[in-house]
Tab-separated table of C-alpha atoms in Angstrom:
chain	number	residue	atom	x	y	z
A	1	MET	CA	14.411	14.092	9.475
A	2	ARG	CA	13.427	16.048	6.329
A	3	PHE	CA	9.857	14.706	6.542
A	4	ASN	CA	9.527	15.990	10.110
A	5	ALA	CA	10.920	19.403	9.160
A	6	ALA	CA	8.466	19.651	6.243
A	7	HIS	CA	5.544	18.621	8.492
A	8	LEU	CA	4.942	15.422	6.534
A	9	GLY	CA	4.482	13.182	9.553
A	10	ALA	CA	6.224	12.697	12.868
A	11	TYR	CA	7.278	9.088	12.543
A	12	ALA	CA	10.479	7.515	13.758
A	13	PRO	CA	12.450	5.718	11.039
A	14	PHE	CA	11.636	2.023	10.716
A	15	ASP	CA	14.794	-0.090	10.487
A	16	PHE	CA	14.832	-3.703	9.375
A	17	GLY	CA	17.156	-6.243	7.799
A	18	ARG	CA	17.487	-9.810	6.661
A	19	ASP	CA	20.028	-12.328	5.478
A	20	ALA	CA	20.195	-12.288	1.691
A	21	VAL	CA	21.345	-15.245	-0.384
A	22	LEU	CA	24.049	-14.133	-2.808
A	23	PRO	CA	24.348	-15.471	-6.380
A	24	GLY	CA	27.356	-17.602	-5.330
A	25	GLY	CA	25.345	-19.261	-2.558
A	26	GLY	CA	26.720	-17.343	0.432
A	27	THR	CA	24.705	-15.007	2.613
A	28	ALA	CA	25.098	-11.388	3.653
A	29	ARG	CA	23.130	-9.177	5.994
A	30	VAL	CA	21.217	-6.399	4.231
A	31	GLY	CA	19.483	-3.615	6.107
A	32	PHE	CA	17.151	-0.761	5.317
A	33	SER	CA	15.583	2.290	6.952
A	34	LEU	CA	12.137	3.531	5.975
A	35	ALA	CA	10.879	7.069	6.551
A	36	PHE	CA	7.105	7.582	6.311
A	37	ALA	CA	5.031	10.611	5.337
A	38	THR	CA	1.271	11.074	5.624
A	39	ASP	CA	-1.309	13.774	5.098
A	40	PRO	CA	-4.605	14.010	7.039
A	41	ALA	CA	-6.342	14.850	3.730
A	42	MET	CA	-5.317	11.379	2.471
A	43	PRO	CA	-6.158	9.164	5.451
A	44	GLY	CA	-5.771	5.821	3.686
A	45	ILE	CA	-2.396	6.583	2.071
A	46	ALA	CA	1.185	6.529	3.310
A	47	PHE	CA	4.326	7.446	1.407
A	48	PHE	CA	7.811	6.267	2.270
A	49	THR	CA	11.423	6.474	1.220
A	50	CYS	CA	13.935	3.684	1.678
A	51	GLN	CA	17.617	3.997	2.524
A	52	GLN	CA	20.007	1.068	2.182
A	53	ARG	CA	22.133	0.335	5.257
A	54	HIS	CA	24.563	-2.024	3.523
A	55	PRO	CA	27.016	-1.925	0.613
A	56	PRO	CA	25.027	-1.466	-2.637
A	57	GLU	CA	26.670	-4.444	-4.331
A	58	LEU	CA	24.934	-6.791	-1.883
A	59	PHE	CA	21.487	-5.874	-3.206
A	60	TRP	CA	21.716	-4.087	-6.556
A	61	LYS	CA	22.638	-6.856	-8.965
A	62	ALA	CA	21.777	-6.884	-12.670
A	63	GLU	CA	20.478	-10.455	-12.450
A	64	TYR	CA	17.950	-9.341	-9.813
A	65	GLN	CA	16.603	-6.562	-12.022
A	66	HIS	CA	15.056	-8.503	-14.899
A	67	HIS	CA	11.445	-9.540	-15.080
A	68	LEU	CA	9.897	-11.770	-17.723
A	69	ASN	CA	7.342	-9.058	-18.521
A	70	GLY	CA	10.164	-6.743	-19.623
A	71	ALA	CA	9.482	-4.076	-16.994
A	72	LEU	CA	12.360	-1.624	-16.644
A	73	ARG	CA	11.056	0.856	-14.097
A	74	VAL	CA	8.008	2.615	-12.689
A	75	VAL	CA	7.676	5.942	-14.500
A	76	GLU	CA	4.466	7.218	-12.930
A	77	VAL	CA	2.186	6.523	-9.980
A	78	VAL	CA	-1.454	7.488	-10.476
A	79	MET	CA	-3.810	8.438	-7.671
A	80	SER	CA	-7.476	9.349	-7.697
A	81	ALA	CA	-9.054	12.075	-5.573
A	82	PRO	CA	-12.314	14.011	-5.743
A	83	GLU	CA	-10.406	17.329	-5.840
A	84	PRO	CA	-6.810	16.824	-7.052
A	85	ALA	CA	-5.806	20.450	-6.369
A	86	GLN	CA	-6.379	19.936	-2.618
A	87	HIS	CA	-3.253	17.760	-2.495
A	88	ARG	CA	-0.880	20.179	-4.189
A	89	ALA	CA	0.877	21.590	-1.109
A	90	PHE	CA	1.490	18.195	0.473
A	91	LEU	CA	2.821	16.605	-2.732
A	92	GLU	CA	5.078	19.595	-3.412
A	93	ARG	CA	6.566	19.313	0.082
A	94	LEU	CA	6.909	15.542	-0.274
A	95	THR	CA	8.676	15.641	-3.634
A	96	GLU	CA	10.373	19.035	-3.258
A	97	GLY	CA	8.945	19.814	-6.685
A	98	VAL	CA	6.421	22.124	-8.273
A	99	ALA	CA	3.042	20.667	-9.189
A	100	GLU	CA	1.215	21.477	-12.392
A	101	PHE	CA	-2.557	21.707	-12.342
A	102	ALA	CA	-4.977	21.310	-15.214
A	103	THR	CA	-8.712	20.760	-14.882
A	104	GLY	CA	-9.198	17.463	-13.078
A	105	ARG	CA	-5.482	16.633	-12.943
A	106	LEU	CA	-2.511	17.434	-10.705
A	107	THR	CA	0.980	16.322	-11.729
A	108	VAL	CA	4.171	16.630	-9.700
A	109	GLY	CA	7.611	15.435	-10.726
A	110	GLU	CA	9.602	15.193	-13.895
A	111	ARG	CA	8.734	13.088	-16.946
A	112	GLY	CA	9.427	9.490	-16.127
A	113	ASP	CA	9.361	10.110	-12.381
A	114	ARG	CA	6.015	11.576	-11.442
A	115	ILE	CA	2.898	11.362	-9.347
A	116	THR	CA	-0.388	12.182	-11.058
A	117	VAL	CA	-3.650	12.782	-9.191
A	118	LEU	CA	-6.810	12.457	-11.276
A	119	GLY	CA	-10.330	13.617	-10.507
A	120	PRO	CA	-13.250	11.296	-11.338
A	121	PRO	CA	-13.805	12.387	-14.991
A	122	GLU	CA	-10.083	12.185	-15.831
A	123	LEU	CA	-9.786	8.835	-14.037
A	124	ALA	CA	-12.711	7.420	-16.065
A	125	ARG	CA	-11.114	8.660	-19.291
A	126	ARG	CA	-7.631	7.312	-18.648
A	127	LEU	CA	-8.431	4.195	-16.617
A	128	PRO	CA	-11.916	3.012	-17.590
A	129	ASN	CA	-11.848	0.020	-15.207
A	130	CYS	CA	-10.952	2.067	-12.123
A	131	ALA	CA	-13.801	3.509	-10.149
A	132	ALA	CA	-13.289	6.560	-7.961
A	133	ASP	CA	-14.545	5.707	-4.492
A	134	GLY	CA	-14.616	9.209	-3.028
A	135	SER	CA	-11.400	9.102	-1.022
A	136	PRO	CA	-7.848	9.633	-2.288
A	137	ARG	CA	-6.159	6.373	-3.223
A	138	PHE	CA	-3.486	4.864	-5.413
A	139	CYS	CA	-5.098	3.399	-8.506
A	140	ALA	CA	-2.390	2.692	-11.111
A	141	ALA	CA	1.295	2.445	-11.863
A	142	ARG	CA	2.818	3.089	-15.295
A	143	LEU	CA	5.757	0.830	-16.114
A	144	ALA	CA	8.247	1.254	-18.941
A	145	VAL	CA	8.964	-2.014	-20.779
A	146	THR	CA	11.365	-3.001	-23.526
A	147	ASP	CA	8.781	-4.613	-25.842
A	148	LEU	CA	5.034	-4.184	-25.400
A	149	ASP	CA	4.207	-7.231	-27.540
A	150	ALA	CA	6.494	-9.420	-25.435
A	151	THR	CA	4.860	-8.065	-22.278
A	152	GLY	CA	1.449	-8.945	-23.701
A	153	ARG	CA	2.594	-12.509	-24.443
A	154	VAL	CA	3.891	-12.984	-20.897
A	155	LEU	CA	0.647	-11.683	-19.395
A	156	LYS	CA	-1.479	-13.829	-21.713
A	157	ASN	CA	0.603	-16.954	-20.970
A	158	ASN	CA	0.054	-16.312	-17.261
A	159	GLY	CA	-3.701	-15.799	-17.572
A	160	VAL	CA	-3.622	-12.065	-16.853
A	161	ALA	CA	-6.340	-10.223	-18.760
A	162	PHE	CA	-5.463	-6.910	-20.368
A	163	GLU	CA	-6.592	-4.508	-23.033
A	164	VAL	CA	-4.601	-2.324	-25.388
A	165	ILE	CA	-5.633	1.324	-25.497
A	166	GLY	CA	-3.486	3.230	-27.983
A	167	ASP	CA	0.127	2.558	-27.021
A	168	VAL	CA	-0.751	1.362	-23.492
A	169	LEU	CA	-1.250	-2.224	-22.373
A	170	LEU	CA	-3.622	-1.949	-19.414
A	171	THR	CA	-4.397	-4.591	-16.798
A	172	SER	CA	-7.500	-4.234	-14.683
A	173	PRO	CA	-7.194	-3.484	-10.978
A	174	ALA	CA	-8.658	-6.931	-10.241
A	175	ALA	CA	-5.625	-8.553	-11.896
A	176	SER	CA	-3.142	-6.916	-9.540
A	177	HIS	CA	-4.635	-6.510	-6.076
A	178	GLY	CA	-6.557	-3.317	-6.811
A	179	LEU	CA	-3.884	-1.442	-8.760
A	180	ALA	CA	-4.197	-1.091	-12.539
A	181	LEU	CA	-0.920	-1.499	-14.408
A	182	GLU	CA	-0.150	0.535	-17.516
A	183	PHE	CA	2.692	-0.957	-19.534
A	184	VAL	CA	4.258	1.308	-22.177
A	185	GLU	CA	7.344	0.887	-24.323
A	186	GLN	CA	10.355	2.741	-23.050
A	187	GLU	CA	10.444	5.377	-25.801
A	188	THR	CA	6.757	6.258	-25.204
A	189	ALA	CA	6.861	5.781	-21.410
A	190	TYR	CA	7.091	9.462	-20.648
A	191	GLY	CA	4.120	10.719	-22.694
């Protein structure tokens, strides 16, 4: 409803569900509703929000929220675009936030919960293995982890190539279906 009012796309909610296996072996029906938002200036990209349609305790369990790589949460999503400033109005409406613009970079959202849009020079500086292809696209996700060295060991043991640039462990887009992953320790995750 809010997306329609903000002119972010006129899509009906998409509802779906499934039977989830509970830790004790039983099952419970879990359901979700997705709301989508798009912008004609970003033809290959869709954004969505997800609403749970079941009691939270059926899905949000501590034992489901641990990954061997130590990831705690996504703290930033990085996009590339030839002209980042062109996407300011849409992203402000989408996030209900105020975007900040610096040469070659647009950022919207608070520390630890943001979307960053980089122009080609900034993309090459921050993510040397990501090529700008001329159209807006998602190119990276920054994940906070508990221990960067432990994350590196897990990746290495699983044959995932990475490089360390400063305090960032960076996987190439080829290692994760076209999306570079930036792993940073929790206390430096918001830099």
